[in-house]
CSV table of N, CA and C in Angstrom, one decimal:
chain,number,residue,atom,x,y,z
A,1,UNK,N,95.6,84.3,121.4
A,1,UNK,CA,95.2,83.8,120.2
A,1,UNK,C,94.0,86.0,119.1
A,2,UNK,N,94.3,85.6,118.5
A,2,UNK,CA,94.5,87.3,117.8
A,2,UNK,C,93.7,87.2,118.3
A,3,UNK,N,92.2,87.3,119.0
A,3,UNK,CA,91.0,87.9,119.9
A,3,UNK,C,91.8,88.4,120.0
A,4,UNK,N,92.6,87.7,121.2
A,4,UNK,CA,93.3,89.0,122.8
A,4,UNK,C,93.8,90.1,121.9
A,5,UNK,N,94.1,90.0,120.5
A,5,UNK,CA,95.0,91.5,120.9
A,5,UNK,C,94.9,92.7,120.6
A,6,UNK,N,93.5,92.9,120.3
A,6,UNK,CA,93.4,94.8,121.1
A,6,UNK,C,93.1,94.2,122.3
A,7,UNK,N,92.7,93.5,123.0
A,7,UNK,CA,92.2,93.6,125.1
A,7,UNK,C,93.3,94.7,125.6
A,8,UNK,N,94.3,94.2,125.2
A,8,UNK,CA,96.0,95.1,125.5
A,8,UNK,C,95.8,94.4,127.0
A,9,UNK,N,95.9,95.6,128.1
A,9,UNK,CA,95.5,96.0,129.7
A,9,UNK,C,95.1,94.1,129.9
A,10,UNK,N,93.7,94.1,129.0
A,10,UNK,CA,92.0,93.8,129.8
A,10,UNK,C,93.5,92.1,129.6
A,11,UNK,N,93.6,91.9,128.3
A,11,UNK,CA,93.8,90.8,129.2
A,11,UNK,C,95.5,90.1,129.6
A,12,UNK,N,95.7,91.0,130.7
A,12,UNK,CA,96.7,90.6,131.9
A,12,UNK,C,95.5,90.4,132.9
A,13,UNK,N,94.7,91.4,132.9
A,13,UNK,CA,93.5,91.1,133.5
A,13,UNK,C,93.5,89.8,134.7
A,14,UNK,N,93.2,88.7,132.5
A,14,UNK,CA,92.1,87.4,132.3
A,14,UNK,C,93.3,86.5,132.6
A,15,UNK,N,95.2,86.7,132.2
A,15,UNK,CA,95.4,85.3,133.0
A,15,UNK,C,96.8,85.7,132.7
A,16,UNK,N,97.5,86.0,133.3
A,16,UNK,CA,99.0,85.9,133.6
A,16,UNK,C,99.1,85.2,132.9
A,17,UNK,N,100.2,85.6,131.4
A,17,UNK,CA,101.3,86.0,130.6
A,17,UNK,C,102.5,86.5,129.9
A,18,UNK,N,103.4,85.6,129.3
A,18,UNK,CA,104.3,86.9,128.9
A,18,UNK,C,103.7,87.6,126.9
A,19,UNK,N,103.9,89.2,128.2
A,19,UNK,CA,103.9,90.2,126.7
A,19,UNK,C,104.5,89.9,126.0
A,20,UNK,N,105.7,89.4,125.9
A,20,UNK,CA,106.6,89.2,124.9
A,20,UNK,C,106.6,88.2,124.1
A,21,UNK,N,106.0,86.6,124.4
A,21,UNK,CA,105.1,86.0,124.1
A,21,UNK,C,103.5,86.3,123.2
A,22,UNK,N,103.2,87.1,124.3
A,22,UNK,CA,102.5,87.1,122.7
A,22,UNK,C,102.3,88.0,122.1
A,23,UNK,N,103.6,88.7,122.1
A,23,UNK,CA,103.3,90.0,120.3
A,23,UNK,C,104.5,88.7,120.4
A,24,UNK,N,105.3,87.8,120.1
A,24,UNK,CA,105.7,87.7,119.4
A,24,UNK,C,105.1,86.2,118.7
A,25,UNK,N,103.8,85.9,119.2
A,25,UNK,CA,102.5,84.9,118.9
A,25,UNK,C,101.6,85.2,118.1
A,26,UNK,N,101.3,86.7,117.7
A,26,UNK,CA,101.0,87.6,117.0
A,26,UNK,C,102.1,87.7,116.2
A,27,UNK,N,102.4,88.4,116.2
A,27,UNK,CA,104.1,89.0,115.4
A,27,UNK,C,103.7,87.1,113.6
A,28,UNK,N,103.6,86.0,114.7
A,28,UNK,CA,103.6,84.4,113.7
A,28,UNK,C,102.6,84.7,113.4
A,29,UNK,N,101.8,84.9,113.7
A,29,UNK,CA,100.0,84.4,113.0
A,29,UNK,C,100.3,84.8,112.1
A,30,UNK,N,101.3,85.8,111.7
A,30,UNK,CA,101.2,87.5,110.3
A,30,UNK,C,102.6,87.2,109.5
A,31,UNK,N,103.2,85.3,110.1
A,31,UNK,CA,104.4,86.2,109.3
A,31,UNK,C,104.9,86.0,109.5
A,32,UNK,N,105.3,87.4,110.6
A,32,UNK,CA,106.6,88.3,110.5
A,32,UNK,C,107.8,87.8,111.4
């Protein structure tokens, strides 16, 4: 979610995730 966009490295500490997929998801929110 957008809420985690600003956390950067902190987000990775919260849970494992694919940064590529995460970025693509953020771009998707903006319709990029």
